[in-house]
Coordinates of C-alpha atoms in Angstrom, one line a residue:
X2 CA 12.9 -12.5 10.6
X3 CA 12.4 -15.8 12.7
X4 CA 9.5 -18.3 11.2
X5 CA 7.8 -19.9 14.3
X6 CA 6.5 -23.2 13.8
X7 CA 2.6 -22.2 13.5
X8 CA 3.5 -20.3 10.7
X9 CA 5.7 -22.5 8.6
X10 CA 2.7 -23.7 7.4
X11 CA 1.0 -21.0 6.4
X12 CA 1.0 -18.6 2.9
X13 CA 2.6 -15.3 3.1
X14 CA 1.0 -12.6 0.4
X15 CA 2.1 -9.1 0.7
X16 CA 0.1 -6.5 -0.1
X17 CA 1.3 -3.1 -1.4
X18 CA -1.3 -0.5 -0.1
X19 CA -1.5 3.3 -0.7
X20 CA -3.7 6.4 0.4
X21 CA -6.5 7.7 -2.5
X22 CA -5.6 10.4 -3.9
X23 CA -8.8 11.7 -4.2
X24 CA -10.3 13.9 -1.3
X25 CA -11.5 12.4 1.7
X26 CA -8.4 11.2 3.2
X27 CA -7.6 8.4 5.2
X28 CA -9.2 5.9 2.9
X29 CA -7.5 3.4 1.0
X30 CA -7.3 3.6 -2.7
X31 CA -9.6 2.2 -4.9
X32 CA -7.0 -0.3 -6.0
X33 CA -5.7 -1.1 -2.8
X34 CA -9.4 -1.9 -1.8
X35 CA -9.7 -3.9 -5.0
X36 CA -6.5 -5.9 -4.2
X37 CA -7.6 -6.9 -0.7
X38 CA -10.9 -7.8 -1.0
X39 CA -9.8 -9.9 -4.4
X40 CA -6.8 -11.4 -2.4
X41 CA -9.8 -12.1 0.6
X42 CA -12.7 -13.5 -2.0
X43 CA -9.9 -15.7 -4.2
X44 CA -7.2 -16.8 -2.2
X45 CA -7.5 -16.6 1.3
X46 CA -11.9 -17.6 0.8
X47 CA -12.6 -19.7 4.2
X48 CA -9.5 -20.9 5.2
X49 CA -8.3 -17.8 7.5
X50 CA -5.7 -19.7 9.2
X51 CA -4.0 -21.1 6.2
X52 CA -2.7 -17.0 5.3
X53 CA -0.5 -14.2 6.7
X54 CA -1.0 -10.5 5.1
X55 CA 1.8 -8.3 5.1
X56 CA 0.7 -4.9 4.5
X57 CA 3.4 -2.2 3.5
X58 CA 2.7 1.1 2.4
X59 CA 5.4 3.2 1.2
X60 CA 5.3 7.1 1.8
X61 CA 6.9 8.9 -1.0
X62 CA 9.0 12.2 0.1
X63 CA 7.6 15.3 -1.4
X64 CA 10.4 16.6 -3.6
X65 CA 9.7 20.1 -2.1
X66 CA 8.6 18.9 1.4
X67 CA 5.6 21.3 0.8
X68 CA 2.5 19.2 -0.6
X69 CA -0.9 20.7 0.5
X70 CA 0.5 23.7 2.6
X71 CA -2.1 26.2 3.6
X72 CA -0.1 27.8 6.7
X73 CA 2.7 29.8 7.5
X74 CA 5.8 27.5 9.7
X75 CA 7.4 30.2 11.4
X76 CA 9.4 27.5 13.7
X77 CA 11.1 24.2 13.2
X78 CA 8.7 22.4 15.4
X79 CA 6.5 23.1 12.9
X80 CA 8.0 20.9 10.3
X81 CA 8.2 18.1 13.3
X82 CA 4.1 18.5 13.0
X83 CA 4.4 17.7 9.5
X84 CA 6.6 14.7 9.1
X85 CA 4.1 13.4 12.3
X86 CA 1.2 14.6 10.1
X87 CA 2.6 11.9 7.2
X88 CA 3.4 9.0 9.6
X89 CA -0.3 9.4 11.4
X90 CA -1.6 9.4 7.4
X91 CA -0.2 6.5 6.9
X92 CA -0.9 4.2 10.1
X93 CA -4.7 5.4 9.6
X94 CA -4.2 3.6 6.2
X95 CA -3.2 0.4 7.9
X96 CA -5.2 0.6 10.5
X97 CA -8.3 -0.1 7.9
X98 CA -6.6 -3.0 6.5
X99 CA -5.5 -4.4 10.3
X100 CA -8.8 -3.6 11.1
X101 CA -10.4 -6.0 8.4
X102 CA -8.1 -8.9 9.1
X103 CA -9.4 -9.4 12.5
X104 CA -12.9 -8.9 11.8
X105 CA -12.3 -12.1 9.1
X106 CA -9.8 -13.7 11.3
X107 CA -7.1 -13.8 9.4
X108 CA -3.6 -12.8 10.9
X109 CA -1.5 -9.8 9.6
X110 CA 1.4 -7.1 9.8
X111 CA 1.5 -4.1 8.5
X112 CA 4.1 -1.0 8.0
X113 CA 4.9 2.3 7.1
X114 CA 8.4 2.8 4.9
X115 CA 9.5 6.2 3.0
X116 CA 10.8 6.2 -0.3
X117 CA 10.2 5.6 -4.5
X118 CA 7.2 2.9 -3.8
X119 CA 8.3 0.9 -6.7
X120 CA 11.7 0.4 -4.9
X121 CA 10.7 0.0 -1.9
X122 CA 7.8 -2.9 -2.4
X123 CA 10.5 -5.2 -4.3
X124 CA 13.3 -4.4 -1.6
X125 CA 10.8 -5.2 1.5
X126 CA 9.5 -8.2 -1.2
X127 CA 13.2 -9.5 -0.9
X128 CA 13.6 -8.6 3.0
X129 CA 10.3 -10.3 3.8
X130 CA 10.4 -13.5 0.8
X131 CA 6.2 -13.4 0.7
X132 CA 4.8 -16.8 -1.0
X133 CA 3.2 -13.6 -3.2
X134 CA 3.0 -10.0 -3.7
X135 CA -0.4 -8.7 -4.8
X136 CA -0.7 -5.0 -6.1
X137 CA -3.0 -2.6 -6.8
X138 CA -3.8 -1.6 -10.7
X139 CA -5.4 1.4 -12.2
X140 CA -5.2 0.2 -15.8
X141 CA -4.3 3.6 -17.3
X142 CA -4.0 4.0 -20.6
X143 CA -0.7 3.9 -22.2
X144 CA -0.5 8.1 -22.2
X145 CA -1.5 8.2 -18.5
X146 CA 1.0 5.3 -17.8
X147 CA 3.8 7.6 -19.3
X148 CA 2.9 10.7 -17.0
X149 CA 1.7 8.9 -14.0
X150 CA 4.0 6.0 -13.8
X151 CA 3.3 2.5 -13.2
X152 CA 3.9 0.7 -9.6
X153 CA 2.3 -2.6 -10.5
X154 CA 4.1 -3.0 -13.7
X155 CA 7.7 -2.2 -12.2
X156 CA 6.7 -5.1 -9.5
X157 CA 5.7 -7.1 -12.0
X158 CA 9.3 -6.9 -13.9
X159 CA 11.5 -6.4 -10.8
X160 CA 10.1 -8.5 -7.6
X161 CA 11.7 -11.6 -6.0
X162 CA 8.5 -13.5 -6.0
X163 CA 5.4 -14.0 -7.8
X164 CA 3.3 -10.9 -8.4
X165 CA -0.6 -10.5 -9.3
X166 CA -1.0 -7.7 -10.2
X167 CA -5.7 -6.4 -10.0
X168 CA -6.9 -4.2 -11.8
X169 CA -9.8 -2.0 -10.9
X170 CA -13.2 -2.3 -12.5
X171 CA -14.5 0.0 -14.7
X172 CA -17.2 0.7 -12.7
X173 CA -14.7 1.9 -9.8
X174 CA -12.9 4.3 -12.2
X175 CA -13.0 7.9 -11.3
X176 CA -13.7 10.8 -14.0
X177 CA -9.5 11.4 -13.6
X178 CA -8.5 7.7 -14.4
X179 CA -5.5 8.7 -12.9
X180 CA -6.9 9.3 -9.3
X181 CA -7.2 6.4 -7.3

């Protein structure tokens, strides 16, 4: 990726979004949410020219290809409607971020990728060499952390680059600490 002069002088942060897992899909996660708006009220404040947001959210393959099924796919075309079903998903997650960024003038990208998230992030973190990578937290318990897994604290270990890593506040926690 070519830097143009205008932004050689700007900051870079990347943001690792993903999709709540609670019902009522498109929306962000509540930690992806968090991230943003902390990454908008701390860093970035008034000075909207001085940043660049990188948005990537990574889609992680079903193991089964069969998450949330409630037909019958008789033909492969069918299956062609799902995999477009997952990429739409994911650009309507975006799309809120994108859509945020020009409403506070500050410049962005954003894309889709497929694979382990964790991966992913620090690969497209080394492709991309953002001045920062900020990520989502839940702040699950150490239990919870075993069984659900940890993005943030993967990035944390294993990016190319600074990482902050935001936690949600309590008051944003679901009943399932685990859903986001």
């Amino acid at each position: 990726m070519e830097t143009t002069e205008p932004e050689a002088n700007v900051t870079r942060i990347m943001l690792a979004v993903n999709e709540s897992s609670i019902k009522g899909y498109p929306h962000a996660s509540i930690s992806s949410r968090g991230a943003f708006e902390w990454t908008i009220q701390k860093i970035v404040r008034s000075n909207t020219s001085g940043f660049k947001l990188l948005f990537l959210h990574v889609q992680a393959p079903h193991e089964d290809g069969f998450e949330d099924m409630d037909g019958i796919y008789a033909f492969p075309e069918d299956f062609k409607t799902m995999k477009h079903r997952d990429q739409t998903r994911g650009l309507h997650l975006l799309e809120y971020f994108v859509t945020r960024c020009h409403e506070i003038g500050v410049a962005c990208e954003a894309w889709v990728k497929e694979g382990d998230p964790k991966e992913v992030i620090c690969r497209q973190a080394k492709r991309m060499r953002p001045d920062l990578l900020v990520v989502g937290n839940r702040g699950l318990g150490p239990f919870q952390r075993v069984i659900a897994g940890t993005v943030s604290e993967f990035c944390v270990k294993h990016a190319e680059c600074p990482v902050v890593s935001i936690k949600r506040s309590p008051g944003e926690t679901p009943r399932d600490p685990v859903d986001d």
